[in-house]
PDB file of C-alpha atoms in Angstrom:
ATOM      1  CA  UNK N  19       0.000   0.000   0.000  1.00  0.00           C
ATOM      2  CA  UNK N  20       0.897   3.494  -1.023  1.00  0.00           C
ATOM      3  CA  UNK N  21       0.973   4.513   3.077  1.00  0.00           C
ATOM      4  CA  UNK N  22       2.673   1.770   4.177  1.00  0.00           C
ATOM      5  CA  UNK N  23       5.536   2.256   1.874  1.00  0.00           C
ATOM      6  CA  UNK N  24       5.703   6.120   2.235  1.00  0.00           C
ATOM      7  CA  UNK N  25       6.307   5.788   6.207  1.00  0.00           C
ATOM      8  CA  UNK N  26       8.951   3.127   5.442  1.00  0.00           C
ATOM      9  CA  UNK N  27      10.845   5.869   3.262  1.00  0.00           C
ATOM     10  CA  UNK N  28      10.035   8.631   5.614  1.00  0.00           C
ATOM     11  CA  UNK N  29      12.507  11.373   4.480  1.00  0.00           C
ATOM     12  CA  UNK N  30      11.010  13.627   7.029  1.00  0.00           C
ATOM     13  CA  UNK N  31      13.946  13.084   9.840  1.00  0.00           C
ATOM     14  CA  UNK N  32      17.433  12.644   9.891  1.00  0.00           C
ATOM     15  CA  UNK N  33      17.356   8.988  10.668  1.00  0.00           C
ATOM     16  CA  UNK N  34      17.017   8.759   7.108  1.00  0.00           C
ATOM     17  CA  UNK N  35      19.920   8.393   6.165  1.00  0.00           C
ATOM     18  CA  UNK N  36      20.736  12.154   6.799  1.00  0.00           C
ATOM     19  CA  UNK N  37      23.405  12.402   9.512  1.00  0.00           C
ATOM     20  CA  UNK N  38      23.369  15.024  12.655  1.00  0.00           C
ATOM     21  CA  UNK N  39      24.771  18.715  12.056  1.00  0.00           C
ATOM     22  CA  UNK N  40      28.460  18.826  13.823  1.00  0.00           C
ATOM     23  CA  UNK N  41      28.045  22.850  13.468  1.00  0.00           C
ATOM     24  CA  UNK N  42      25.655  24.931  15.006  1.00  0.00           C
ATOM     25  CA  UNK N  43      25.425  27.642  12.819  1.00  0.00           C
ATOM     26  CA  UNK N  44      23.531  27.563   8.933  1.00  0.00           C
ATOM     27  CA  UNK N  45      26.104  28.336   6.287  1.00  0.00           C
ATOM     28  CA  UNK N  46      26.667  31.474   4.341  1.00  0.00           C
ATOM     29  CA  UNK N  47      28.150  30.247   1.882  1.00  0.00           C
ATOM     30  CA  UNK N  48      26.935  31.152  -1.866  1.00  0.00           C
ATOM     31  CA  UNK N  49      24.333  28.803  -2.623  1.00  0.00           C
ATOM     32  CA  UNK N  50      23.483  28.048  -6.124  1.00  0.00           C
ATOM     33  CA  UNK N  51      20.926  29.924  -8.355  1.00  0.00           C
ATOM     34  CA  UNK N  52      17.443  28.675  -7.213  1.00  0.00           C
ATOM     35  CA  UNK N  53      15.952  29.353 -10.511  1.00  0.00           C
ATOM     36  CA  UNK N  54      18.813  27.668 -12.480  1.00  0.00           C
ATOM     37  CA  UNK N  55      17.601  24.324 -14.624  1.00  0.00           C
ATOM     38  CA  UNK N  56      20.359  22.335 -13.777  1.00  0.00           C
ATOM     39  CA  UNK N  57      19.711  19.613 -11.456  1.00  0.00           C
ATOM     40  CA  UNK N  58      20.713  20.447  -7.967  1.00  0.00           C
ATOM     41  CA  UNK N  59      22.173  18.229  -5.325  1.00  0.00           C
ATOM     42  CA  UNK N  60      23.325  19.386  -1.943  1.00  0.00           C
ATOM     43  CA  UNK N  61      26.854  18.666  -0.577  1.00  0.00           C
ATOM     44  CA  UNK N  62      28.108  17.330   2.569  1.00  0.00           C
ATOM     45  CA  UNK N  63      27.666  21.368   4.256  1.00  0.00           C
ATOM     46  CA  UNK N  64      24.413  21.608   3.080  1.00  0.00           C
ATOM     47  CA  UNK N  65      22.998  18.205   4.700  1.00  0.00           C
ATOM     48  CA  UNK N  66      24.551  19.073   8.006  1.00  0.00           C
ATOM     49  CA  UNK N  67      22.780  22.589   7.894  1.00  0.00           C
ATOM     50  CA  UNK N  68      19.845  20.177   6.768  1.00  0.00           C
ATOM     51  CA  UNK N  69      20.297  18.325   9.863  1.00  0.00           C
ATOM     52  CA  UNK N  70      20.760  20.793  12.547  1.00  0.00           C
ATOM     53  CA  UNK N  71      17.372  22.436  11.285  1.00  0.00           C
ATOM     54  CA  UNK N  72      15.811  19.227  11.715  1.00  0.00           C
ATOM     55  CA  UNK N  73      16.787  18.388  14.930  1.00  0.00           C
ATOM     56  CA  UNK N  74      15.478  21.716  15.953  1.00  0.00           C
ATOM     57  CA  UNK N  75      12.185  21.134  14.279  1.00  0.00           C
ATOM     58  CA  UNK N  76      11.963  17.469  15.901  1.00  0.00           C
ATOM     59  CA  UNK N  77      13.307  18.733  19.364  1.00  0.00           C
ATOM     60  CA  UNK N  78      10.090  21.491  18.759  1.00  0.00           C
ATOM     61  CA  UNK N  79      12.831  23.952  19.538  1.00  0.00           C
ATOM     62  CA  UNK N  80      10.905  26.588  17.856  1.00  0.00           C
ATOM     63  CA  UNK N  81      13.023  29.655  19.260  1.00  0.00           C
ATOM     64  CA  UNK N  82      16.079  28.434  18.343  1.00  0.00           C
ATOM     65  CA  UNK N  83      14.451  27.905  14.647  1.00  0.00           C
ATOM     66  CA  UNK N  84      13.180  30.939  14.180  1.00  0.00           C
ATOM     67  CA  UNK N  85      16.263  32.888  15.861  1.00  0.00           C
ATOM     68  CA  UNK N  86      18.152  30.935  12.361  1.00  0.00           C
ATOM     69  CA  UNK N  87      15.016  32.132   9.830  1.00  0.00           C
ATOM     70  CA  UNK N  88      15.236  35.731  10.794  1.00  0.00           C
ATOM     71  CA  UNK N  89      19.054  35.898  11.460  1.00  0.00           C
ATOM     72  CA  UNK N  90      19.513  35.786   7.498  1.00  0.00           C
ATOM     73  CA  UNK N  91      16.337  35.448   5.798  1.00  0.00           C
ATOM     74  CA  UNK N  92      17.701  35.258   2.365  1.00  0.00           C
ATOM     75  CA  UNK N  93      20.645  32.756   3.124  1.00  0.00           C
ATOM     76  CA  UNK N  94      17.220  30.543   4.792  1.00  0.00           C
ATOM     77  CA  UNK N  95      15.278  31.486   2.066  1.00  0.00           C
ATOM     78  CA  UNK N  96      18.094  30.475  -0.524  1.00  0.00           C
ATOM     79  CA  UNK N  97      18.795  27.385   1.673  1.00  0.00           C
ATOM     80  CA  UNK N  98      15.040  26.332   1.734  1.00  0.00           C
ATOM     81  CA  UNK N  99      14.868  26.828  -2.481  1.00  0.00           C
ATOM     82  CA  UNK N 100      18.015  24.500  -2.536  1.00  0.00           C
ATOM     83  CA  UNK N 101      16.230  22.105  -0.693  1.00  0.00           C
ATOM     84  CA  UNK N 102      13.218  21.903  -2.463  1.00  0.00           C
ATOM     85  CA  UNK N 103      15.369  21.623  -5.990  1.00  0.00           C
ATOM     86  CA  UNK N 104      16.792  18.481  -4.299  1.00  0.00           C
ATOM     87  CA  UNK N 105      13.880  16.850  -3.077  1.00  0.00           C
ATOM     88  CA  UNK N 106      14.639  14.070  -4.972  1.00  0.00           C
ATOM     89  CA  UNK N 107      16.762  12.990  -3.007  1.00  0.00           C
ATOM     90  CA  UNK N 108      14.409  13.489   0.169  1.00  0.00           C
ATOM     91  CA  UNK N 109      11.786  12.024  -1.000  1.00  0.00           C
ATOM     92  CA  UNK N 110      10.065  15.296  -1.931  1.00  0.00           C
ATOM     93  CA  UNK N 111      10.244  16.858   1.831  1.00  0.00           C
ATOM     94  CA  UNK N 112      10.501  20.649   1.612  1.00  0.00           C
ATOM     95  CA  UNK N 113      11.275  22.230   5.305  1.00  0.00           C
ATOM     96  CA  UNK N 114       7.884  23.064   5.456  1.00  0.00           C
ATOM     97  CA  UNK N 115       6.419  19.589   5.190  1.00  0.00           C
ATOM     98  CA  UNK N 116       9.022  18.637   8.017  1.00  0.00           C
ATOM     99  CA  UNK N 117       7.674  21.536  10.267  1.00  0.00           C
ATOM    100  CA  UNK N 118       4.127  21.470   9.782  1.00  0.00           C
ATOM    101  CA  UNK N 119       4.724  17.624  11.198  1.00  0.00           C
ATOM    102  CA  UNK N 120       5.216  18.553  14.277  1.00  0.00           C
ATOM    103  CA  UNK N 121       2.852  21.569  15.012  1.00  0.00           C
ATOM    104  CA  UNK N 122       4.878  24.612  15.258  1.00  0.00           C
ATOM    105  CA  UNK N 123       3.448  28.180  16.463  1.00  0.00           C
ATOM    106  CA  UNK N 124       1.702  29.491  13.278  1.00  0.00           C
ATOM    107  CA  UNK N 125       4.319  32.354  12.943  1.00  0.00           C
ATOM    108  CA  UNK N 126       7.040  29.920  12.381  1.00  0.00           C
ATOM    109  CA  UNK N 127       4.744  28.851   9.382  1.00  0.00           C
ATOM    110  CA  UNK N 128       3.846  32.839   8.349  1.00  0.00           C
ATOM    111  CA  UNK N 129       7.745  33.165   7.931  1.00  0.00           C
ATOM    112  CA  UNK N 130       8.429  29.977   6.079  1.00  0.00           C
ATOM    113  CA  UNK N 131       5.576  31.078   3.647  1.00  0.00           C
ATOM    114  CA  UNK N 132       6.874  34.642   3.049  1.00  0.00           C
ATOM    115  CA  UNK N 133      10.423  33.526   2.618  1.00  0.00           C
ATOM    116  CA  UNK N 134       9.626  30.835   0.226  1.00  0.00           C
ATOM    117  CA  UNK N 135       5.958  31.420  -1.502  1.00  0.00           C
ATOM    118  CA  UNK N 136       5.653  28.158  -3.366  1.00  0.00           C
ATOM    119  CA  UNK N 137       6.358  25.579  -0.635  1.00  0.00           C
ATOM    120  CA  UNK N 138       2.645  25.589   0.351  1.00  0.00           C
ATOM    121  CA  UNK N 139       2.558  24.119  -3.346  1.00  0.00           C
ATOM    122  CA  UNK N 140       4.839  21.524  -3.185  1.00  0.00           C
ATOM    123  CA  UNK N 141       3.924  17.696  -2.667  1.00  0.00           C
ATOM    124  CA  UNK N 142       6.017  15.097  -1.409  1.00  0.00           C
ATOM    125  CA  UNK N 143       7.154  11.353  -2.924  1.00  0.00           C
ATOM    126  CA  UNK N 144       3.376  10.852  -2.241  1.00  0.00           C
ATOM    127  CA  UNK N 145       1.486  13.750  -3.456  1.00  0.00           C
ATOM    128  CA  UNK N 146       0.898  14.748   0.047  1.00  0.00           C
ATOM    129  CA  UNK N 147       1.513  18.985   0.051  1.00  0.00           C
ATOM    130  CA  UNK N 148       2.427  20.452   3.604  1.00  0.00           C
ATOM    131  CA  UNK N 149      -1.278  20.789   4.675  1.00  0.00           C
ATOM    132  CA  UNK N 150      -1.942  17.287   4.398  1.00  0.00           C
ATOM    133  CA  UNK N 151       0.939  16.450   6.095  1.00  0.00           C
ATOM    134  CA  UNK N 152       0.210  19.326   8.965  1.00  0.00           C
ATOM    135  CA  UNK N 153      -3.836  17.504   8.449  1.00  0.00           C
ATOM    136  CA  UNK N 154      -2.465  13.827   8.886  1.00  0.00           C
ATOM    137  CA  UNK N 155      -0.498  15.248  11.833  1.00  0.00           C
ATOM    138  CA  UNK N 156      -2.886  16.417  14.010  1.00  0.00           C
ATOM    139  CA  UNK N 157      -1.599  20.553  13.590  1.00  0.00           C
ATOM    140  CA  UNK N 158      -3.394  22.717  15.577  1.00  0.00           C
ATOM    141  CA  UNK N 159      -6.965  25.013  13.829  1.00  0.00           C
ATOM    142  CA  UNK N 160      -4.538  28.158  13.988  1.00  0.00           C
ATOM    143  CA  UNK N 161      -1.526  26.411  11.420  1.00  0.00           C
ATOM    144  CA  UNK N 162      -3.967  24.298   9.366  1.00  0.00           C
ATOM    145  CA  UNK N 163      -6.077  27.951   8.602  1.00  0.00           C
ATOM    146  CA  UNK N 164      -2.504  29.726   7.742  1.00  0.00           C
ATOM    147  CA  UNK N 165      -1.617  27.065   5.172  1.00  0.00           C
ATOM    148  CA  UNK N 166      -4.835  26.979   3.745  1.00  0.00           C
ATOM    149  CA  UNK N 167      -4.896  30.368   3.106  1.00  0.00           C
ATOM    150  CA  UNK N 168      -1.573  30.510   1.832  1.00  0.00           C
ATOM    151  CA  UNK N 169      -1.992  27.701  -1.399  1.00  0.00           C
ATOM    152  CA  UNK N 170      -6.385  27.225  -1.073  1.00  0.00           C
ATOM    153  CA  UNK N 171      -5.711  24.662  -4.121  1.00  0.00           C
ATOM    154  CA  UNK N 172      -4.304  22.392  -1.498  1.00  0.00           C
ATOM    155  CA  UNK N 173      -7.551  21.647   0.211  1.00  0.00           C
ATOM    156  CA  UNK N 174      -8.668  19.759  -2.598  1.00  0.00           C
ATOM    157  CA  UNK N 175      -5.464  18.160  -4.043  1.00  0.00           C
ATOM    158  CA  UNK N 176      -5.908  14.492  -3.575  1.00  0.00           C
ATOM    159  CA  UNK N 177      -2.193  12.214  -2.517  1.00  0.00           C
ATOM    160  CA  UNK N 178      -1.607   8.983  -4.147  1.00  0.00           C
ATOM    161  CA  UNK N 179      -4.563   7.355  -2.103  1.00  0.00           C
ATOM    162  CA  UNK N 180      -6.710  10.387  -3.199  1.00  0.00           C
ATOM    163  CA  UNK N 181      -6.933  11.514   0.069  1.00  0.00           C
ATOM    164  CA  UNK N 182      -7.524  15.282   0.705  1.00  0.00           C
ATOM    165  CA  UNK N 183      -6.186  17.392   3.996  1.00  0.00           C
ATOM    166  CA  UNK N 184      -9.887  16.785   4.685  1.00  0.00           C
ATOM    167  CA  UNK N 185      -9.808  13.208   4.569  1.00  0.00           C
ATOM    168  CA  UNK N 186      -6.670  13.248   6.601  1.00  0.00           C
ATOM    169  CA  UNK N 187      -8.447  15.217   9.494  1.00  0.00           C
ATOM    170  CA  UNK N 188     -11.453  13.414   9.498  1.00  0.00           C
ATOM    171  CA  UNK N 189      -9.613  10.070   9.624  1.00  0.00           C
ATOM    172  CA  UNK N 190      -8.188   9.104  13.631  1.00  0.00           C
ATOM    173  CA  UNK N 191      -6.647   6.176  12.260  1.00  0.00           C
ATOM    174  CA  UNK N 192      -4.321   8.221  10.087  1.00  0.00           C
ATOM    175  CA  UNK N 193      -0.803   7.737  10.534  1.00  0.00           C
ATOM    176  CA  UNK N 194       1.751   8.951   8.227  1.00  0.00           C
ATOM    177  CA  UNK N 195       4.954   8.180   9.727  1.00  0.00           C
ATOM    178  CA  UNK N 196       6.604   5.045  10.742  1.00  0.00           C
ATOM    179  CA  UNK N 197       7.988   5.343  13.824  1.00  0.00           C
ATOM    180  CA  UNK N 198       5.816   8.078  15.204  1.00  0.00           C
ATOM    181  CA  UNK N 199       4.904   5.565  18.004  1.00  0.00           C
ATOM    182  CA  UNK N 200       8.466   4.641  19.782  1.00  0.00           C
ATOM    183  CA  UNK N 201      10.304   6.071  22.294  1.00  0.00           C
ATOM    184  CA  UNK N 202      13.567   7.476  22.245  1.00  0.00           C
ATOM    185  CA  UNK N 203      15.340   3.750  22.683  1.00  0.00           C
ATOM    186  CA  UNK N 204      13.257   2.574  19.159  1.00  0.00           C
ATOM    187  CA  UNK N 205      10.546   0.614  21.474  1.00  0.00           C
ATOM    188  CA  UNK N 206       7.156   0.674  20.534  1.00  0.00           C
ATOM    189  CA  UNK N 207       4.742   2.906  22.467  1.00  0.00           C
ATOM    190  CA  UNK N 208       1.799   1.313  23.327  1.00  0.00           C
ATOM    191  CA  UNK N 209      -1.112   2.977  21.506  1.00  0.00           C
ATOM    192  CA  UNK N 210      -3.338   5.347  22.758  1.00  0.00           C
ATOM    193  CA  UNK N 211      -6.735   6.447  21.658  1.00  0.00           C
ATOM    194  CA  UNK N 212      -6.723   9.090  19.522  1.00  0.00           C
ATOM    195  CA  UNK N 213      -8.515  12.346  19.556  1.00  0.00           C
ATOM    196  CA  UNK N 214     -11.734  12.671  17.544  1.00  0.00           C
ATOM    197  CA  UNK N 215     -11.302  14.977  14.288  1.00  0.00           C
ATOM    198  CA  UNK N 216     -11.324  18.529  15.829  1.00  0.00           C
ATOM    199  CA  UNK N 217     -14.404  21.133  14.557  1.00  0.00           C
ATOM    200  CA  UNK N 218     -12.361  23.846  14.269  1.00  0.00           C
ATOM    201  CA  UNK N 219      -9.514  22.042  12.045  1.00  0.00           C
ATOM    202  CA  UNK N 220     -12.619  20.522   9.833  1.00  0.00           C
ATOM    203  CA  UNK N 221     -14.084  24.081  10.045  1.00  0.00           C
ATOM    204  CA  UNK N 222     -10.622  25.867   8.761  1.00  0.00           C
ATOM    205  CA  UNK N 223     -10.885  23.439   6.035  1.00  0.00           C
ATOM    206  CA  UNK N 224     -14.389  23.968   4.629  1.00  0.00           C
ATOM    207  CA  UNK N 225     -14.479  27.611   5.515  1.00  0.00           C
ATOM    208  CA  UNK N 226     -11.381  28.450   2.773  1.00  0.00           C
ATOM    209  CA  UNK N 227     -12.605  25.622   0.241  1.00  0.00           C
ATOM    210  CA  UNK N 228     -15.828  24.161   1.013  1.00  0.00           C
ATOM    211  CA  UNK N 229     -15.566  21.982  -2.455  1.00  0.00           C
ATOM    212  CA  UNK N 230     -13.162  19.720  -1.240  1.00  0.00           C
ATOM    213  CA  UNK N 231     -15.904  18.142   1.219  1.00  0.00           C
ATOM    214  CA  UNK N 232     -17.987  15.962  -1.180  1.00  0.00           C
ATOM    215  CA  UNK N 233     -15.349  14.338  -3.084  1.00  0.00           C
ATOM    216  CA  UNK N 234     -14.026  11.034  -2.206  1.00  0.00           C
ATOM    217  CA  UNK N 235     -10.679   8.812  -1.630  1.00  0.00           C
ATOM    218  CA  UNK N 236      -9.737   6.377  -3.878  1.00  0.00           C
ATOM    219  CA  UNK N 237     -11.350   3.387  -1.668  1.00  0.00           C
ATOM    220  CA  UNK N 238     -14.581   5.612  -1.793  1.00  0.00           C
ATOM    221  CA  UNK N 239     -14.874   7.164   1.194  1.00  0.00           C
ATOM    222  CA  UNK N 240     -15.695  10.722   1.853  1.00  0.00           C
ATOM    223  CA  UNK N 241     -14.451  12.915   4.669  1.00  0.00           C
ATOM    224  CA  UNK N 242     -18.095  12.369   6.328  1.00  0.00           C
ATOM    225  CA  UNK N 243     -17.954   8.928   6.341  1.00  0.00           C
ATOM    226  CA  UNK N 244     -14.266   8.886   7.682  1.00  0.00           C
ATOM    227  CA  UNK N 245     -15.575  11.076  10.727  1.00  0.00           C
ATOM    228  CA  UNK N 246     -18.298   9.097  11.371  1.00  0.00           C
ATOM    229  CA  UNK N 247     -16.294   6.154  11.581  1.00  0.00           C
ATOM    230  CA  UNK N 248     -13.908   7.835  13.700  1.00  0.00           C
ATOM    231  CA  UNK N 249     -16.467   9.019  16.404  1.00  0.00           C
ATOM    232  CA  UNK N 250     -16.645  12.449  15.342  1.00  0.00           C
ATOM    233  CA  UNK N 251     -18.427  15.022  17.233  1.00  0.00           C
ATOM    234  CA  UNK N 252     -22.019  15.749  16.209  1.00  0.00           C
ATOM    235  CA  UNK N 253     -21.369  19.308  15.229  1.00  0.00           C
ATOM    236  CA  UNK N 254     -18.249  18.148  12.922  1.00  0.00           C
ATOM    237  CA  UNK N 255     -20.701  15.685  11.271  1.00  0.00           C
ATOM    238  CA  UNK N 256     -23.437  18.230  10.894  1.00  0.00           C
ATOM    239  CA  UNK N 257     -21.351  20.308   9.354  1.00  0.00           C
ATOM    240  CA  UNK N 258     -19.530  18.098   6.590  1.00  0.00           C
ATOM    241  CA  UNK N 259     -23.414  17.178   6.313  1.00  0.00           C
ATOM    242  CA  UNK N 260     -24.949  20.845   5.472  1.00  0.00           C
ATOM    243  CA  UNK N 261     -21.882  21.571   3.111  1.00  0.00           C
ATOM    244  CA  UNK N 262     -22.283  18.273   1.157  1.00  0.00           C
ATOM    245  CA  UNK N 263     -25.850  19.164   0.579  1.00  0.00           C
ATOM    246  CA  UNK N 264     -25.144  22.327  -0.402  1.00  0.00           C
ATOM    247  CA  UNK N 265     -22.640  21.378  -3.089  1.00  0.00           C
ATOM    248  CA  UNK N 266     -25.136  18.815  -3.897  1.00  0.00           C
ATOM    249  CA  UNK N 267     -27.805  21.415  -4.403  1.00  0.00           C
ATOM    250  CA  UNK N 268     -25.226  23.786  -6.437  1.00  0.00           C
ATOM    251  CA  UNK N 269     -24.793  20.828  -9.276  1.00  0.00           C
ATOM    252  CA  UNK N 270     -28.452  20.005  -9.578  1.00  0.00           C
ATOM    253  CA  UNK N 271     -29.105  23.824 -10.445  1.00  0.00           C
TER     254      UNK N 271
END
């Protein structure tokens, strides 16, 4: 299955295959031309800059982070461009899908946005742009509203298992990650229950692109029927229920 085999190749940490920063600092060295055609790779410097900013981002060190964003915002910016030009190699991660992972203060987002416009855009090995990942991930109302807003297109752009953001935060059972259930020695967490889908997540989804609620994942299922098998709350399933009728309504006309 296309899910299974994305969490296996997670290139959204450093334990894939991407080894820890030994400096502390993100280089200023001239990066190459972001809008050159040629295809980019980054060196040695460039993954240990890589690194460091993902430890950060795992550690939810989100001061530290944004003390390197606004320190130089056009070395980040440049950095972040060079990144995305070698996704490739990173199985399509941009630094915004690895953020939004792991629910950072909306501002953190704002800044990542202005520096780089298109990364809202940008889908992963498995079609999956930040705001599913940030949707699959449990991101608070507050970040999943600021990445709608920033690429709208996104709440309706369907991953390799034609799953929306929607269908992601409808869904309890989602899990994107391998791994996002050990502990820091590699043992297995038991499982806990998950939280229901959250209204106001559901509600920042709809409210920005209320199209995106009728249509359905490739095994069929629509982002009401995920959140009523997922023991939604009444009001979430009212409300996926008056906006499907209304679309419904709008294509009879």
């Amino acid at each position: 299955m296309i899910s299974s085999m994305y969490r296996i190749n997670d290139g959204y940490s450093h334990s894939s295959g991407i080894k820890r920063a030994s400096s502390n600092k993100i280089s200023t060295q001239p990066m190459a031309s972001p809008s050159s055609s040629t295809p980019f790779q980054i060196g040695d410097h460039e993954v240990e800059c890589l690194a460091l900013l993902l430890d950060l981002i795992e550690s939810r060190n989100w001061e530290a982070f944004e003390f390197i964003i606004t320190s130089n915002p056009t070395v980040f910016a440049s950095f972040a461009m060079a990144v995305q030009r070698s996704s490739h190699e990173l199985n399509g991660m941009t630094i915004l899908h690895a953020c939004v992972r792991f629910d950072p203060p909306p501002r953190i987002v704002e800044l990542l946005v202005e520096l780089v416009p298109d990364s809202p855009s940008r889908v992963d090995c498995v079609g999956r742009t930040p705001l599913h990942v940030a949707a699959g991930s449990r991101a608070s109302p507050a970040l999943m509203g600021v990445l709608a807003r920033a690429h709208p297109r996104a709440c309706a752009t369907r991953d390799d298992d034609g799953k929306t953001p929607l269908h992601l935060a409808c869904d309890n059972e989602c899990d994107l990650f391998e791994g996002g259930d050990e502990d820091e020695g590699g043992e297995e967490r038991r499982l806990l229950p998950r939280e229901p889908p959250s209204y106001d997540v559901v509600r920042a989804l709809v409210k920005v692109d209320p199209l995106c609620v009728p249509l359905e994942d490739y095994a069929g299922m629509s982002a009401l029927e995920h959140a009523i098998i997922s023991n939604a709350p009444i009001r979430v399933v009212k409300l996926l229920q008056y906006v499907t009728k209304k679309q419904c309504e709008k294509e009879d006309r």
